[in-house]
Structure formats: structure tokens, C-alpha cells
Amino acid sequence: MFVILLGVLCLFLGLRGFSKAGLPITHNRSVSGIPDKLIAVFCCLLGGVLIAFVFYANLSAAREATWMIEEIEHR
């Protein structure tokens, strides 16, 4: 659950980096320009990888659980 939240937070932060205001650092300061876009792309990629990893791990766990249940039923 924590990893999904972290992934969503990274995606949100990355998407905020593509706004006209730039990537917020503090209330009064933000990064803009090319460094802003690079950080935004990195955050979006990181968020996507984290969320994909969680779905893959859950899918693998579900397959293993299904296999174990089928093995128990066939005995």
C-alpha cells in the first residue's frame, strides 16, 4: 500500500512539473525550464515503475495462491 501511495505521489509531482508555474520547491520558489522537465519526467517514470511493480507483485502472488489451491484440491 505504501509503495502505491509513493508511486501516485511521484506521478502527481511529475505532472505538476509540466505546468506553467513549474515544479514547486517551497511556497515562494519553483524550478522551471529544462531542469523542471527533466525532474518531472524522472518522477513520472519512477511513479509508473513503482505502480507497475506493485501490480506485478500482486499478480504473481495471486497466481501462486491459485496454483497452491489447485494442488491442494487435486490431492
Coordinates of N, CA and C in Angstrom, one line a residue:
M1 N 0.8 -1.2 0.0 CA 0.0 0.0 0.0 C 0.9 1.3 0.0
F2 N 1.9 1.2 0.8 CA 2.8 2.4 0.9 C 3.5 2.7 -0.5
V3 N 3.8 1.6 -1.2 CA 4.5 1.8 -2.5 C 3.6 2.4 -3.5
I4 N 2.3 2.0 -3.5 CA 1.3 2.6 -4.4 C 1.2 4.1 -4.1
L5 N 1.1 4.4 -2.8 CA 1.0 5.8 -2.5 C 2.2 6.6 -2.9
L6 N 3.4 6.0 -2.7 CA 4.6 6.7 -3.1 C 4.6 6.9 -4.7
G7 N 4.1 5.8 -5.4 CA 4.1 5.9 -6.8 C 3.1 7.0 -7.3
V8 N 1.9 7.1 -6.7 CA 1.0 8.1 -7.0 C 1.5 9.5 -6.7
L9 N 2.2 9.6 -5.6 CA 2.8 10.9 -5.2 C 3.9 11.3 -6.2
C10 N 4.7 10.4 -6.7 CA 5.7 10.7 -7.7 C 5.0 11.1 -9.0
L11 N 4.0 10.4 -9.4 CA 3.3 10.8 -10.6 C 2.7 12.2 -10.5
F12 N 2.0 12.5 -9.3 CA 1.4 13.8 -9.1 C 2.5 14.9 -9.2
L13 N 3.6 14.6 -8.5 CA 4.7 15.6 -8.5 C 5.3 15.8 -9.9
G14 N 5.4 14.7 -10.7 CA 5.9 14.8 -12.0 C 4.9 15.6 -12.9
L15 N 3.6 15.3 -12.8 CA 2.7 16.0 -13.6 C 2.6 17.5 -13.3
R16 N 2.8 17.9 -12.0 CA 2.9 19.3 -11.6 C 4.1 20.0 -12.3
G17 N 5.1 19.2 -12.6 CA 6.3 19.8 -13.2 C 6.1 20.3 -14.6
F18 N 5.0 19.8 -15.2 CA 4.7 20.2 -16.6 C 3.8 21.4 -16.7
S19 N 3.4 22.0 -15.5 CA 2.6 23.2 -15.5 C 3.4 24.4 -15.8
K20 N 2.7 25.5 -16.1 CA 3.4 26.8 -16.4 C 4.2 27.3 -15.2
A21 N 3.6 27.0 -14.0 CA 4.3 27.5 -12.7 C 5.6 26.8 -12.5
G22 N 5.8 25.6 -13.0 CA 7.0 24.8 -12.8 C 6.8 23.9 -11.6
L23 N 7.9 23.3 -11.2 CA 7.9 22.3 -10.1 C 8.1 23.0 -8.8
P24 N 7.1 22.9 -7.9 CA 7.3 23.7 -6.7 C 8.3 23.1 -5.7
I25 N 9.2 24.0 -5.2 CA 10.1 23.6 -4.2 C 9.7 24.0 -2.8
T26 N 9.3 25.3 -2.7 CA 8.8 25.9 -1.5 C 7.5 26.7 -1.9
H27 N 6.9 27.4 -1.0 CA 5.7 28.2 -1.3 C 6.1 29.3 -2.3
N28 N 7.2 29.9 -2.2 CA 7.6 31.0 -3.0 C 8.5 30.7 -4.1
R29 N 9.1 29.5 -4.2 CA 10.1 29.2 -5.2 C 9.7 27.9 -6.0
S30 N 10.0 27.9 -7.2 CA 9.8 26.8 -8.1 C 10.8 26.7 -9.1
V31 N 11.1 25.5 -9.6 CA 12.1 25.2 -10.7 C 11.3 25.3 -12.0
S32 N 11.8 25.9 -13.0 CA 11.2 26.0 -14.3 C 12.2 25.8 -15.4
G33 N 11.8 25.5 -16.6 CA 12.7 25.4 -17.7 C 13.0 23.9 -17.9
I34 N 14.2 23.7 -18.5 CA 14.6 22.3 -18.8 C 14.9 21.5 -17.6
P35 N 15.5 22.0 -16.5 CA 15.7 21.1 -15.3 C 14.3 20.7 -14.7
D36 N 13.3 21.5 -14.8 CA 12.0 21.2 -14.4 C 11.4 20.0 -15.1
K37 N 11.6 20.1 -16.4 CA 11.0 19.0 -17.3 C 11.8 17.7 -17.1
L38 N 13.1 17.7 -16.9 CA 13.8 16.5 -16.6 C 13.4 15.9 -15.3
I39 N 13.3 16.7 -14.3 CA 12.8 16.2 -13.0 C 11.4 15.6 -13.1
A40 N 10.6 16.3 -13.8 CA 9.2 15.8 -14.0 C 9.1 14.5 -14.7
V41 N 9.9 14.3 -15.8 CA 10.0 13.1 -16.5 C 10.5 11.9 -15.6
F42 N 11.5 12.2 -14.8 CA 12.1 11.2 -13.9 C 11.0 10.8 -12.9
C43 N 10.3 11.8 -12.3 CA 9.3 11.5 -11.3 C 8.1 10.7 -11.9
C44 N 7.7 11.0 -13.1 CA 6.7 10.2 -13.8 C 7.1 8.8 -14.1
L45 N 8.3 8.6 -14.5 CA 8.8 7.3 -14.8 C 8.9 6.5 -13.5
L46 N 9.5 7.1 -12.5 CA 9.6 6.4 -11.2 C 8.2 6.0 -10.6
G47 N 7.3 6.9 -10.7 CA 5.9 6.6 -10.2 C 5.3 5.5 -11.0
G48 N 5.5 5.5 -12.3 CA 4.9 4.4 -13.2 C 5.6 3.1 -12.9
V49 N 6.9 3.1 -12.7 CA 7.6 1.8 -12.3 C 7.2 1.3 -11.0
L50 N 7.0 2.2 -10.0 CA 6.6 1.7 -8.7 C 5.2 1.1 -8.7
I51 N 4.3 1.7 -9.4 CA 2.9 1.2 -9.5 C 2.9 -0.1 -10.3
A52 N 3.6 -0.2 -11.4 CA 3.7 -1.4 -12.2 C 4.3 -2.5 -11.4
F53 N 5.3 -2.2 -10.6 CA 5.9 -3.3 -9.7 C 4.9 -3.8 -8.7
V54 N 4.1 -3.0 -8.1 CA 3.1 -3.4 -7.2 C 2.1 -4.3 -7.9
F55 N 1.6 -3.9 -9.0 CA 0.6 -4.8 -9.8 C 1.2 -6.1 -10.2
Y56 N 2.5 -6.1 -10.6 CA 3.2 -7.3 -11.0 C 3.3 -8.2 -9.8
A57 N 3.7 -7.7 -8.7 CA 3.9 -8.5 -7.4 C 2.6 -9.1 -7.0
N58 N 1.5 -8.3 -7.0 CA 0.2 -8.8 -6.6 C -0.3 -9.9 -7.6
L59 N 0.0 -9.7 -8.9 CA -0.4 -10.7 -9.9 C 0.4 -12.0 -9.7
S60 N 1.7 -11.9 -9.4 CA 2.5 -13.1 -9.1 C 2.0 -13.8 -7.9
A61 N 1.7 -13.1 -6.8 CA 1.2 -13.7 -5.6 C -0.2 -14.4 -5.8
A62 N -1.0 -13.8 -6.6 CA -2.3 -14.4 -6.9 C -2.2 -15.6 -7.7
R63 N -1.2 -15.7 -8.7 CA -1.0 -16.9 -9.5 C -0.5 -18.0 -8.6
E64 N 0.4 -17.7 -7.7 CA 1.0 -18.7 -6.8 C -0.1 -19.2 -5.8
A65 N -0.9 -18.3 -5.3 CA -2.0 -18.8 -4.4 C -3.0 -19.7 -5.2
T66 N -3.3 -19.3 -6.4 CA -4.2 -20.2 -7.2 C -3.6 -21.5 -7.5
W67 N -2.3 -21.5 -7.8 CA -1.6 -22.8 -8.0 C -1.6 -23.7 -6.8
M68 N -1.4 -23.1 -5.6 CA -1.4 -23.8 -4.4 C -2.7 -24.4 -4.0
I69 N -3.8 -23.6 -4.3 CA -5.2 -24.1 -4.0 C -5.5 -25.3 -5.0
E70 N -5.1 -25.2 -6.2 CA -5.3 -26.3 -7.2 C -4.6 -27.5 -6.8
E71 N -3.4 -27.4 -6.3 CA -2.6 -28.5 -5.8 C -3.2 -29.2 -4.6
I72 N -3.8 -28.4 -3.7 CA -4.4 -29.0 -2.5 C -5.7 -29.7 -2.9
E73 N -6.5 -29.1 -3.9 CA -7.7 -29.7 -4.3 C -7.5 -31.0 -5.1
H74 N -6.4 -31.2 -5.8 CA -6.2 -32.4 -6.6 C -5.6 -33.5 -5.8
R75 N -5.3 -33.3 -4.5 CA -4.7 -34.4 -3.7 C -5.7 -35.4 -3.2

